[in-house]
Structure formats: C-alpha cells, structure tokens
Coordinates of C-alpha atoms and ligand atoms in Angstrom, one line a residue:
Chain A
M1 CA -19.9 4.5 -10.3
I2 CA -20.1 4.3 -6.5
A3 CA -22.0 6.7 -4.4
T4 CA -19.8 8.8 -2.2
D5 CA -22.3 9.2 0.7
A6 CA -19.8 7.6 3.1
P7 CA -21.9 6.5 6.1
A8 CA -24.5 4.8 3.9
L9 CA -21.8 2.3 2.9
A10 CA -20.9 1.4 6.4
V11 CA -23.9 -1.0 6.6
V12 CA -22.4 -4.4 7.5
G13 CA -23.0 -7.1 4.9
G14 CA -23.8 -4.5 2.2
R15 CA -20.2 -4.2 1.2
G16 CA -19.7 -7.8 0.0
R17 CA -22.8 -7.7 -2.2
R18 CA -21.8 -4.3 -3.6
R19 CA -18.4 -5.7 -4.5
V20 CA -20.0 -8.6 -6.4
L21 CA -22.4 -6.4 -8.2
H22 CA -19.6 -4.1 -9.2
A23 CA -17.6 -7.0 -10.6
A24 CA -20.7 -8.3 -12.4
A25 CA -21.3 -4.9 -14.0
N26 CA -17.8 -4.9 -15.3
A27 CA -18.2 -8.3 -16.8
W28 CA -21.5 -7.3 -18.5
S29 CA -19.9 -4.2 -20.1
A30 CA -17.2 -6.5 -21.5
L31 CA -19.9 -8.8 -23.0
Q32 CA -21.6 -5.8 -24.7
G33 CA -18.3 -5.1 -26.5
L34 CA -18.8 -8.5 -28.2
L35 CA -21.9 -7.4 -30.1
P36 CA -20.1 -6.4 -33.3
L37 CA -18.5 -9.9 -33.5
I38 CA -21.9 -11.5 -33.0
A39 CA -23.4 -9.4 -35.7
L40 CA -20.6 -10.3 -38.1
L41 CA -21.2 -14.0 -37.5
L42 CA -24.9 -13.6 -38.1
L43 CA -24.2 -11.8 -41.4
W44 CA -21.8 -14.6 -42.4
Q45 CA -24.4 -17.2 -41.6
A46 CA -27.0 -15.3 -43.7
L47 CA -24.9 -14.6 -46.7
G48 CA -22.2 -17.3 -46.7
D49 CA -22.1 -20.7 -48.5
P50 CA -22.4 -23.7 -46.1
H51 CA -20.5 -25.9 -48.6
S52 CA -17.5 -23.6 -49.2
P53 CA -14.3 -25.6 -48.6
Y54 CA -12.5 -22.5 -47.1
F55 CA -15.2 -20.3 -45.6
P56 CA -18.0 -22.6 -44.4
S57 CA -20.8 -20.7 -42.6
P58 CA -21.1 -20.7 -38.8
S59 CA -23.9 -23.3 -38.6
T60 CA -21.5 -25.9 -40.1
W61 CA -19.0 -25.1 -37.4
A62 CA -21.5 -26.0 -34.8
T63 CA -22.2 -29.3 -36.5
A64 CA -18.5 -30.1 -36.7
L65 CA -18.1 -29.2 -33.0
R66 CA -21.1 -31.4 -32.1
D67 CA -19.4 -34.3 -33.9
R68 CA -16.2 -33.7 -32.0
T69 CA -18.0 -33.6 -28.7
S70 CA -19.9 -36.8 -29.3
A71 CA -16.6 -38.4 -30.4
G72 CA -15.5 -37.5 -26.8
D73 CA -12.6 -35.2 -27.9
L74 CA -13.7 -31.7 -27.3
V75 CA -14.5 -31.5 -23.6
P76 CA -11.3 -33.3 -22.5
A77 CA -9.3 -31.1 -24.8
V78 CA -10.8 -27.9 -23.4
L79 CA -10.3 -29.2 -19.8
A80 CA -6.7 -30.2 -20.6
T81 CA -5.8 -26.8 -22.0
F82 CA -7.6 -25.0 -19.2
Q83 CA -5.9 -27.1 -16.5
S84 CA -2.4 -26.3 -18.0
V85 CA -3.2 -22.6 -18.3
A86 CA -4.6 -22.3 -14.8
V87 CA -1.9 -24.3 -13.0
A88 CA 0.8 -22.5 -15.0
L89 CA -0.7 -19.1 -14.2
V90 CA -0.8 -19.9 -10.5
L91 CA 2.8 -21.1 -10.6
A92 CA 3.9 -18.1 -12.6
T93 CA 2.2 -15.8 -10.2
V94 CA 3.8 -17.4 -7.1
L95 CA 7.2 -17.4 -8.7
G96 CA 6.9 -14.0 -10.3
V97 CA 5.8 -12.4 -7.1
G98 CA 8.5 -14.2 -5.1
I99 CA 11.4 -13.4 -7.4
G100 CA 10.1 -10.0 -8.4
G101 CA 9.5 -9.0 -4.8
L102 CA 13.0 -10.0 -3.8
I103 CA 14.6 -8.2 -6.8
G104 CA 12.5 -5.1 -6.1
A105 CA 13.5 -5.1 -2.5
S106 CA 17.2 -5.8 -3.0
P107 CA 19.2 -3.7 -5.4
A108 CA 22.1 -6.1 -4.9
L109 CA 20.0 -9.0 -6.0
A110 CA 18.7 -6.9 -8.9
R111 CA 22.3 -6.3 -10.0
C112 CA 23.4 -9.9 -10.0
L113 CA 20.2 -11.5 -11.4
G114 CA 19.2 -8.7 -13.7
P115 CA 21.2 -9.5 -16.9
T116 CA 20.5 -13.2 -16.7
L117 CA 16.7 -12.6 -16.3
E118 CA 16.8 -10.1 -19.1
F119 CA 18.5 -12.7 -21.4
L120 CA 16.0 -15.4 -20.5
R121 CA 13.1 -13.0 -21.0
T122 CA 14.0 -12.2 -24.5
L123 CA 14.1 -15.9 -25.6
P124 CA 10.9 -16.5 -27.6
P125 CA 8.8 -19.1 -25.7
P126 CA 8.2 -21.2 -28.9
T127 CA 12.0 -21.8 -29.1
I128 CA 11.9 -23.2 -25.6
V129 CA 9.5 -26.0 -26.6
P130 CA 12.1 -28.2 -28.4
V131 CA 14.7 -27.7 -25.7
A132 CA 12.3 -28.5 -22.9
A133 CA 10.9 -31.5 -24.8
L134 CA 14.5 -32.7 -25.2
I135 CA 15.4 -32.2 -21.6
I136 CA 12.2 -32.9 -19.7
G137 CA 10.4 -35.1 -22.3
V138 CA 7.0 -34.7 -23.9
D139 CA 4.7 -34.6 -20.9
E140 CA 2.5 -32.3 -18.8
K141 CA 5.5 -31.1 -16.8
M142 CA 7.2 -29.9 -19.9
K143 CA 4.1 -28.1 -21.0
L144 CA 3.8 -26.4 -17.7
F145 CA 7.4 -25.4 -17.7
V146 CA 7.1 -23.8 -21.1
I147 CA 3.9 -21.9 -20.2
V148 CA 5.3 -20.7 -16.9
F149 CA 8.5 -19.6 -18.7
A150 CA 6.4 -17.4 -20.9
A151 CA 3.9 -16.2 -18.3
L152 CA 6.4 -15.5 -15.6
W153 CA 7.8 -12.2 -16.9
P154 CA 4.9 -9.9 -16.8
V155 CA 4.2 -10.8 -13.2
L156 CA 7.8 -10.6 -12.2
L157 CA 8.4 -7.3 -13.8
N158 CA 5.2 -5.7 -12.5
T159 CA 6.0 -6.9 -9.0
T160 CA 9.5 -5.6 -9.1
S161 CA 8.4 -2.1 -10.3
G162 CA 5.5 -2.3 -7.8
V163 CA 7.9 -2.9 -4.9
R164 CA 10.1 0.0 -6.1
S165 CA 7.2 2.4 -6.2
L166 CA 6.0 1.6 -2.7
H167 CA 6.0 4.8 -0.7
P168 CA 8.7 4.8 2.0
T169 CA 6.3 6.2 4.6
L170 CA 4.1 3.1 4.2
L171 CA 7.1 0.9 5.0
E172 CA 8.2 3.1 7.9
A173 CA 4.7 3.1 9.3
A174 CA 4.9 -0.7 9.3
R175 CA 8.2 -0.5 11.1
S176 CA 7.1 2.0 13.7
L177 CA 4.0 -0.2 14.4
H178 CA 6.5 -3.0 15.3
L179 CA 5.1 -5.4 12.7
G180 CA 7.3 -8.5 12.2
V181 CA 8.5 -9.8 8.9
V182 CA 5.6 -12.1 8.2
A183 CA 3.0 -9.4 9.2
R184 CA 4.8 -6.9 7.0
V185 CA 4.7 -9.2 4.0
T186 CA 1.1 -10.3 4.4
K187 CA -0.5 -7.1 5.8
I188 CA 1.5 -4.5 3.9
F189 CA 3.5 -5.7 0.9
L190 CA 1.0 -8.2 -0.7
P191 CA -2.0 -5.9 -0.4
A192 CA -0.1 -2.9 -1.6
L193 CA 1.3 -4.8 -4.5
L194 CA -2.0 -6.5 -5.4
P195 CA -2.8 -4.0 -8.2
S196 CA 0.7 -4.5 -9.8
I197 CA 0.5 -8.2 -9.4
L198 CA -3.0 -8.5 -11.0
T199 CA -2.0 -6.3 -13.9
G200 CA 0.9 -8.7 -14.5
V201 CA -1.4 -11.7 -14.3
R202 CA -3.7 -10.2 -16.8
V203 CA -0.9 -9.6 -19.3
A204 CA 0.4 -13.1 -18.5
A205 CA -2.9 -14.9 -19.1
P206 CA -3.1 -14.5 -23.0
L207 CA 0.6 -15.4 -23.2
A208 CA -0.1 -18.6 -21.2
I209 CA -3.0 -19.5 -23.6
I210 CA -0.9 -18.9 -26.7
V211 CA 2.0 -20.9 -25.4
S212 CA -0.2 -23.7 -24.2
L213 CA -1.9 -24.0 -27.6
L214 CA 1.5 -23.8 -29.3
A215 CA 3.0 -26.5 -27.2
E216 CA 0.0 -28.7 -27.9
M217 CA 0.4 -28.1 -31.7
L218 CA 4.1 -28.8 -31.6
T219 CA 3.9 -31.9 -29.6
L220 CA 0.3 -33.1 -30.2
M221 CA -0.2 -33.4 -26.4
P222 CA -3.9 -33.5 -25.6
G223 CA -5.5 -30.1 -25.7
L224 CA -7.3 -27.6 -28.0
G225 CA -4.0 -26.9 -29.9
A226 CA -3.7 -30.6 -30.9
L227 CA -7.4 -30.8 -32.0
L228 CA -6.9 -27.7 -34.1
L229 CA -3.9 -29.0 -35.9
M230 CA -5.6 -32.4 -36.6
A231 CA -8.6 -30.6 -38.1
Q232 CA -6.3 -28.6 -40.3
R233 CA -4.5 -31.7 -41.4
N234 CA -7.8 -33.3 -42.3
F235 CA -8.8 -30.2 -44.3
N236 CA -11.9 -29.9 -42.2
A237 CA -12.4 -26.2 -42.5
A238 CA -15.7 -26.2 -40.5
E239 CA -14.0 -27.9 -37.6
V240 CA -11.0 -25.5 -37.8
F241 CA -13.4 -22.5 -37.6
G242 CA -15.4 -24.2 -34.9
L243 CA -12.3 -24.9 -32.8
L244 CA -11.1 -21.4 -33.4
S245 CA -14.3 -19.9 -31.9
V246 CA -13.9 -22.3 -29.0
V247 CA -10.3 -21.0 -28.5
G248 CA -11.6 -17.4 -28.8
A249 CA -14.4 -18.0 -26.2
F250 CA -11.9 -19.8 -24.0
G251 CA -9.5 -16.8 -24.0
F252 CA -12.3 -14.4 -23.6
I253 CA -13.8 -16.1 -20.6
I254 CA -10.5 -16.5 -18.8
N255 CA -9.8 -12.8 -19.4
A256 CA -13.2 -11.7 -18.3
A257 CA -12.9 -13.9 -15.2
L258 CA -9.6 -12.3 -14.3
A259 CA -10.9 -8.8 -15.0
A260 CA -13.9 -9.5 -12.7
F261 CA -11.6 -10.9 -10.0
E262 CA -9.4 -7.8 -10.3
S263 CA -12.2 -5.4 -9.9
W264 CA -13.6 -7.3 -7.0
A265 CA -10.2 -7.6 -5.3
L266 CA -9.2 -3.9 -5.8
M267 CA -12.6 -2.5 -4.7
P268 CA -11.4 -1.7 -1.2
Q269 CA -8.5 0.2 -2.6
G270 CA -10.7 2.4 -4.6
R271 CA -8.8 1.5 -7.7
S272 CA -11.3 -0.5 -9.8
Chain B
M1 CA 6.7 16.3 37.8
T2 CA 9.4 14.4 35.8
T3 CA 12.0 12.6 37.7
Q4 CA 13.6 10.3 35.1
S5 CA 14.3 11.1 31.5
A6 CA 12.6 9.3 28.6
F7 CA 14.8 10.7 25.8
Q8 CA 18.4 11.9 25.9
C9 CA 20.5 13.2 23.2
E10 CA 24.2 14.0 23.5
R11 CA 26.1 15.8 20.8
L12 CA 23.7 14.2 18.3
C13 CA 24.6 14.7 14.7
I14 CA 22.5 13.6 11.8
D15 CA 23.6 13.5 8.2
L16 CA 21.4 12.9 5.2
P17 CA 22.4 12.3 1.6
G18 CA 21.9 15.3 -0.7
A19 CA 22.6 16.2 -4.3
P20 CA 26.1 17.6 -3.6
G21 CA 27.0 14.8 -1.2
V22 CA 26.2 14.1 2.5
R23 CA 24.7 17.1 4.2
R24 CA 24.6 17.7 8.0
I25 CA 21.1 18.4 9.1
I26 CA 21.5 18.4 12.9
E27 CA 24.7 19.2 14.7
D28 CA 25.7 18.6 18.3
L29 CA 22.3 18.6 19.7
D30 CA 21.8 18.0 23.4
L31 CA 18.3 17.3 24.6
E32 CA 16.7 15.8 27.6
V33 CA 13.1 14.9 27.8
G34 CA 11.6 13.8 31.1
R35 CA 9.0 11.0 31.3
G36 CA 5.6 12.3 30.8
E37 CA 6.9 15.6 29.5
F38 CA 5.2 17.3 26.6
V39 CA 7.9 18.8 24.3
S40 CA 7.2 20.7 21.2
I41 CA 9.8 21.1 18.5
L42 CA 9.4 24.4 16.7
G43 CA 11.4 25.7 13.7
G44 CA 11.1 27.0 10.2
S45 CA 10.4 24.8 7.2
G46 CA 13.3 22.6 6.3
T47 CA 15.3 23.1 9.5
G48 CA 15.2 19.4 10.4
K49 CA 12.3 18.9 12.8
T50 CA 11.1 15.9 11.0
T51 CA 14.6 14.5 10.7
L52 CA 15.2 14.9 14.5
L53 CA 11.9 13.2 15.3
R54 CA 12.5 10.4 12.9
T55 CA 15.9 9.7 14.4
L56 CA 14.3 9.6 17.9
A57 CA 11.7 7.2 16.4
G58 CA 14.5 4.9 15.3
L59 CA 13.7 5.4 11.6
T60 CA 16.7 7.6 10.5
P61 CA 20.1 6.6 11.7
Y62 CA 22.4 9.2 13.2
S63 CA 26.0 9.7 12.5
S64 CA 27.6 10.5 15.8
G65 CA 26.7 11.3 19.4
R66 CA 24.0 9.5 21.3
A67 CA 20.3 9.2 21.2
V68 CA 18.8 7.2 24.1
Y69 CA 15.3 6.2 24.9
E70 CA 14.6 4.6 28.3
G71 CA 18.2 3.8 28.7
H72 CA 18.7 2.1 25.3
E73 CA 20.4 3.6 22.3
V74 CA 17.8 4.2 19.6
R75 CA 18.6 2.0 16.6
S76 CA 15.1 1.0 15.5
P77 CA 11.6 1.7 16.6
A78 CA 11.5 0.9 20.3
P79 CA 8.7 -0.9 21.9
G80 CA 6.3 1.5 23.6
M81 CA 6.9 4.2 21.0
A82 CA 4.3 5.3 18.4
M83 CA 4.8 7.6 15.6
V84 CA 2.3 9.8 13.7
F85 CA 3.6 10.8 10.3
Q86 CA 3.4 14.1 8.6
D87 CA 2.1 12.6 5.3
Y88 CA -0.9 10.6 6.5
G89 CA -1.9 9.8 2.9
H90 CA 0.9 7.3 2.7
A91 CA 1.0 6.2 6.3
L92 CA -2.5 4.5 6.2
L93 CA -3.4 1.2 4.5
M94 CA -5.9 2.3 1.9
W95 CA -7.3 -1.2 1.5
R96 CA -8.3 -1.5 5.2
T97 CA -11.2 0.2 6.8
V98 CA -10.7 2.8 9.5
R99 CA -11.3 0.2 12.2
R100 CA -8.8 -2.2 10.8
N101 CA -6.2 0.5 10.2
V102 CA -6.5 1.5 13.9
A103 CA -6.1 -2.2 14.9
L104 CA -3.0 -2.7 12.8
G105 CA -0.5 -2.1 15.6
V106 CA -2.3 -4.2 18.3
E107 CA -4.2 -6.9 16.5
G108 CA -1.6 -9.6 16.8
R109 CA -1.4 -9.4 20.5
L110 CA -4.9 -9.2 21.9
R111 CA -8.0 -11.3 22.2
A112 CA -10.9 -10.3 19.9
A113 CA -13.0 -8.6 22.6
E114 CA -10.2 -6.7 24.1
L115 CA -8.9 -5.6 20.7
D116 CA -12.4 -4.4 19.7
N117 CA -12.6 -2.4 22.9
K118 CA -9.2 -0.7 22.4
V119 CA -9.9 0.1 18.8
Q120 CA -13.4 1.5 19.5
N121 CA -11.9 3.6 22.3
A122 CA -9.2 5.0 20.1
I123 CA -11.7 5.8 17.3
R124 CA -13.9 7.5 19.8
M125 CA -11.1 9.7 21.1
V126 CA -10.6 11.2 17.6
G127 CA -14.3 11.4 16.9
L128 CA -14.6 9.0 14.0
E129 CA -17.2 6.5 15.3
R130 CA -19.5 7.2 12.3
F131 CA -16.7 6.3 9.9
K132 CA -15.2 3.3 11.5
D133 CA -16.2 1.0 8.6
E134 CA -15.2 3.5 5.9
Y135 CA -12.1 3.2 3.8
P136 CA -9.5 6.0 4.3
W137 CA -9.5 7.1 0.7
R138 CA -13.1 8.2 1.1
L139 CA -12.2 10.5 4.1
S140 CA -11.0 14.0 4.1
G141 CA -7.3 14.8 4.8
G142 CA -8.0 15.8 8.4
M143 CA -10.1 12.7 9.0
Q144 CA -7.3 10.5 7.6
Q145 CA -4.9 12.2 10.0
R146 CA -7.2 11.4 12.8
V147 CA -7.2 7.8 11.8
Q148 CA -3.4 7.8 12.1
I149 CA -3.6 9.4 15.5
A150 CA -6.2 6.8 16.6
R151 CA -3.9 4.0 15.4
A152 CA -1.0 5.4 17.5
L153 CA -3.3 5.9 20.6
A154 CA -4.6 2.3 20.3
M155 CA -1.1 1.1 21.0
E156 CA -1.2 2.9 24.3
P157 CA 2.3 4.2 23.8
S158 CA 4.5 5.4 26.6
A159 CA 6.1 7.8 24.0
L160 CA 4.1 9.5 21.3
L161 CA 6.0 11.1 18.5
M162 CA 3.9 13.3 16.3
D163 CA 5.0 15.2 13.2
E164 CA 2.7 18.2 12.5
P165 CA -0.3 16.0 13.3
F166 CA -2.8 18.9 13.2
G167 CA -1.4 20.7 10.3
A168 CA -4.1 19.5 7.9
L169 CA -7.0 20.3 10.3
D170 CA -9.5 23.2 10.5
A171 CA -9.3 25.4 13.6
M172 CA -12.2 23.8 15.3
T173 CA -11.1 20.2 14.9
K174 CA -7.6 21.2 15.7
A175 CA -8.6 22.8 19.0
S176 CA -10.7 19.8 20.0
L177 CA -8.0 17.4 19.1
Q178 CA -5.5 19.4 21.0
D179 CA -7.7 19.1 24.1
Q180 CA -8.2 15.3 23.4
L181 CA -4.4 14.9 23.2
L182 CA -3.9 16.8 26.5
A183 CA -6.5 14.6 28.1
V184 CA -5.0 11.4 26.8
Q185 CA -1.6 12.5 27.9
A186 CA -2.8 13.5 31.4
E187 CA -4.5 10.1 31.7
T188 CA -1.7 7.9 30.3
G189 CA 1.3 9.9 31.4
A190 CA 2.8 9.4 28.0
T191 CA 5.8 11.4 26.9
V192 CA 5.0 13.4 23.8
L193 CA 7.4 14.8 21.2
F194 CA 5.4 17.2 19.1
V195 CA 6.7 18.8 15.9
T196 CA 4.8 21.9 14.8
H197 CA 5.3 25.3 13.2
D198 CA 2.3 26.7 15.0
I199 CA 3.7 28.9 17.8
E200 CA 0.4 29.1 19.7
E201 CA -0.2 25.4 19.5
A202 CA 3.2 24.8 20.9
I203 CA 2.6 27.0 23.8
Y204 CA -0.8 25.7 24.5
L205 CA 0.3 22.1 24.6
S206 CA 3.8 22.0 25.9
D207 CA 5.8 21.8 29.1
T208 CA 8.9 22.7 27.1
I209 CA 9.4 24.2 23.6
I210 CA 12.6 23.8 21.8
L211 CA 13.4 26.1 18.9
L212 CA 15.5 24.6 16.1
K213 CA 17.5 27.0 14.0
G214 CA 20.2 27.1 11.4
S215 CA 21.7 24.8 8.9
P216 CA 22.9 22.5 10.2
A217 CA 20.3 22.9 12.9
H218 CA 20.9 23.3 16.6
I219 CA 18.7 24.2 19.5
A220 CA 18.5 28.0 19.5
R221 CA 16.1 28.4 22.4
R222 CA 14.7 26.2 25.1
I223 CA 11.6 27.6 26.6
R224 CA 9.9 26.3 29.7
V225 CA 6.1 26.7 29.7
D226 CA 4.7 26.8 33.2
L227 CA 1.1 27.5 32.4
P228 CA -1.2 25.7 34.8
R229 CA -2.9 22.4 33.8
P230 CA -5.5 21.4 32.8
R231 CA -5.4 24.0 30.1
D232 CA -8.3 25.6 28.5
Q233 CA -8.6 27.0 25.0
I234 CA -10.0 30.3 26.2
V235 CA -8.7 30.8 29.8
T236 CA -5.2 29.6 29.2
K237 CA -4.8 31.8 26.1
E238 CA -5.7 34.9 28.0
L239 CA -3.2 34.4 30.7
P240 CA -0.5 37.1 30.8
E241 CA 2.2 34.4 30.9
Y242 CA 0.7 32.9 27.7
L243 CA 0.8 36.2 26.0
Q244 CA 4.3 36.9 27.1
L245 CA 5.5 33.5 25.8
R246 CA 3.7 34.2 22.5
H247 CA 5.4 37.6 22.2
Q248 CA 8.8 36.1 23.0
L249 CA 8.4 33.3 20.4
Y250 CA 7.1 35.5 17.6
E251 CA 10.0 37.7 18.3
A252 CA 12.4 34.8 18.1
F253 CA 10.8 33.7 14.9
R254 CA 11.1 37.1 13.3
H255 CA 14.8 37.1 13.8
E256 CA 14.8 33.6 12.4
I257 CA 13.1 34.6 9.2
H258 CA 15.2 37.7 8.7
A259 CA 18.4 35.8 9.4
Ligands
ATP1 N1 14.9 11.7 2.8 C1 15.8 12.7 2.8 N2 17.0 12.6 2.2 C2 17.8 13.6 2.2 N3 17.6 14.8 2.7 C3 16.4 15.0 3.3 C4 15.4 14.0 3.4 N4 14.4 14.5 4.0 C5 14.7 15.8 4.3 N5 15.9 16.1 3.9 C6 16.6 17.4 4.1 O1 16.7 17.6 5.4 C7 16.4 18.9 5.8 C8 15.4 18.9 6.9 O2 14.2 18.3 6.5 P1 13.0 18.1 7.5 O3 12.0 17.3 6.7 O4 13.6 17.5 8.7 O5 12.5 19.5 7.7 P2 11.3 20.0 8.6 O6 11.8 20.9 9.7 O7 10.5 18.9 9.1 O8 10.5 20.9 7.6 P3 8.9 21.0 7.4 O9 8.4 22.0 8.4 O10 8.8 21.7 6.0 O11 8.3 19.7 7.5 C9 15.9 19.6 4.6 O12 16.7 20.6 4.2 C10 15.8 18.5 3.5 O13 16.3 19.0 2.3
MG2 MG1 8.6 18.1 8.6

C-alpha cells in the first residue's frame, strides 16, 4: 500500500498529494465493486419489456427521471434531502462526540445518564416521527430532530468506548507536558478519538438517509422520499425505479465520500 | 556540588489498588535529591521503581508522608519537570510527526522561530534529524523512545524523570545516548531521576544510586558514586572504583534475587 522507505516520505509537500491519491484509490476500488450491479441493469435493459407495468426496463426510468427534472422537482428534492442529511449528520456528530466524550470520561455521568440513553436508543426512529410532528410541527426542524435522534447513537456509543479505550499513558503524557484542558481536548482527545468518531459517523450516515426519506414519506415534506411516494401513488413504476436508483446513488456517494474522508483523515495515524 | 535539595521524601508511603484490596508498594521511604544531582533508582522487576518515579512526577498520589519538589508538595506534575515514560508506544501521538511530537510541550509558549530552533536542537541531541518529518509508527522502538526523550529535552526541564529510557535500545545507541544525557545534564544542570535495572548504566551515569528492595519496597542501599566527570565509556569503566562499585552492586543484587 504505502512504501516503508521512511526518509523518502519526508519530502515536504509530497505528503498532502499522497494522502489525496490514497483516498482516491480507495474510492476507485469502491466503484469497481459496483460492476455487477451495472451488468445486471444492462441485462435488464437488453431482455426486459419497456412497457411492463411492474418491471419497466432501465431506459424508461431515465425518461421518467428526465420528465421529473424538467418539471423542476427532482433537483430540489435531492438537494432538500441532502441538506437534511448533511446538517443532521453534523449535528449528530457534534452532539454524539460531546455527550459520548463526557460519558466516557465520567463513570458517574455514565451511571446517571446510562439507563435513560439506553431507553431512548431503543425507540425505533419511525415511531418518533408522529410524536415530533405533534410537538414541533411538520417542518424542517422536526425532520432534523428525527434524523439526529436516529444518527446520534452510533457516534455517541463509539465515542464513549473510544474514550474508555484511550491508553492511560497517553493521558499522563499530556498531563506531564503541562497541557491545559483546551489543549488536551484538541491536541490529544479529538485526534486520538478520530478513528472511533469516524466509524460512528459511517454507521450513522445510512441511518440518517433512511430516516430522512421516511420522514419525507410520512409527512410529504419536500425531498426524495415524498417524490417516491407520489410516484407510487400515481402507479408510475418507471419513475419509482428511477427514483430508487437516484436514492441508491445518493446513499452510495455519501458513503463513498465519507470513506474517502476517513482514509484521508486517518492516514497520519497509519490506520487507513 | 549540590547545596539545595530538589526532591525530598519523608516517610513516603504509596498504596495501589490490587486484586485482594489496597496493596502497599512503597513504605516509609526517606530520600533527598540535591539540585543537579543524578540519581538512579535500581531494583528488581515489580519492586516499585516506576511507582516511586510516578509519584515524584505528580502522576500517582501517595497515601502518607511527604513528597516535596522545590519546596512544594507534589500533587500534580510540577512546572519544570519532564517525564519520559517506560512505554513509549503509548506516550507519543501517533498522528503527529516526530517534529510536532517534540514540539508538543513547548509549542503554546514560544514564537515560531524560537520554537523551531528548540525543537531542531532537541531532535539533533537524540540523532533523529533524518526522521523529523516521519510519523512515530514508522520508527523502530528505540527511535520512538528517542522521540520521547527529545520531547522532554525540548522543555528544558530543571528535573528530568526517566523510566528505563534506554531499555529498548541496542548497546551502541544506548552508550551514545548515555553520553548525550550526561552532556545535556552537565550543560543544563538539570536534576535527573533515572530508573533502570542495568547496574552498569546506573554506575556510569549517577552521582547516587538507590537500591529498592522488598515488598513493600524500601531503600535497601544508598550508594555514592564518586567517579570523576566527564565520564567516558572506556576510561571510566576501567577505573578500579568503577569495578569495585560494580562488584558491590552485583553482590547486592544476588542477595536480592535469592531472598
Ligand atoms: N496501575 C497499577 N495499579 C495497581 N498496581 C500496580 C499498578 N502498576 C503497578 N502496580 C503494582 O505495583 C508494583 C510495582 O510496580 P512498578 O511498575 O512500580 O514496578 P517496577 O519496579 O517499575 O518494575 P519494572 O522493572 O518491571 O518496570 C507491582 O507489584 C505492580 O503489581
Ligand atoms: Mg517500571
């Protein structure tokens, strides 16, 4: 993967490029894994019936999507869903790292918050939607709340166990170097926890997408979920399949972007 | 040479939690270390050398008695003190390059040029210039330990606490770092507390050797090393006084092992 001839790496400027290349290579290998799916779609196109009411062939999906786009629905829907997912993931990460970090660092806090969090965590996010809609109303805030509620847990739990598995010597080294609280958090804790946090975010991302689509379907707020539900209600199978592939690509791209970011960010730690 | 004391322990007791309950590791230990003195702590494995050092470093609390550094009771890492840990693998930040690891203890307080200067200097002292932009996880164990030593030296400490710092090194590197350490100490006048289980290393480096023994541990011997300085790996080790100390300590250790 990476050459071990140490001094050669010490060239200034070379490191940044290497890290980018490394991340790009990872993304490419992920794309290669898509080849079977592409082959399947091509086969479907070649053998399928374009007029089938249930299984229209892929070219009709494209037409349906083009119609949606020219009607001005598709792009705003993708952007709306993306915005909710992205903002909610950021919020979930900040909250999860904050709360998870405190719980990991303080056994007392873990004891008094633990059972409550455990209870909240087991509530299925879909069941939150009606409650949140009732209390907050049907708006963007409610959608964010529901997504954050679902995406929070993986980040939180990973951060907590990450803090607990930090080696005591690392923390003592920080103390004996007379680092203040802020320096300890930014220079020691966050970088040391980065692998745990990013693993949590990667687990959280698909959850955030699922719950976002679900909230859109249940409330018909703008987004891919709402479009999908409408298409189904209109018995437009080509559009349903078309939107489904958009959703699939959407999730795939977000996941691949996170994976690339992870391997770029963890490169200095030798863990990617 | 030493007029005032840097460290003082009076009837120091240290307890650590163990499986059957609290266990006394160090009992009623009296110790005085003068400013600028080089003191080695010798003892068998598990006697409590690390524990004693950590207490003096302000990392492990003590149960009774007193531990004083420069007139203040040690409760937390005191300013001017730097510690080199036994397990270097966990003491370094694996996501920082050698240079930025070495800078860690001083980077907040200095201007860029001054910082750079200090860091370069410390890295040169341990002979890692070629690897200053490398990550620690790509270095050998001995090199990682040298990074840790450089990080402590960059702080220009008035007291340097080292826990078996050269344990992971080959004989050649070890000898050269011993000489580096003596040179740095002669130059800065730092007080050094040095834990080791290498008898010859202890004699070569120290002004005083204390021998820990027993469970709970106490100071079994306190040996003054009056070999002339600067010391030399060949000449010093051929002096009759050196050989006599060596004999005496191996003898003491033999009793320890058979006890
Ligand atoms: N974190 C800890 N908690 C409880 N007991 C400990 C802890 N660390 C060490 N001990 C106990 O304290 C005693 C002294 O340990 P210490 O690490 O000080 O020995 P040492 O002299 O440094 O040995 P070595 O030469 O092997 O490093 C040991 O018996 C050990 O079981
Ligand atoms: Mg030890």
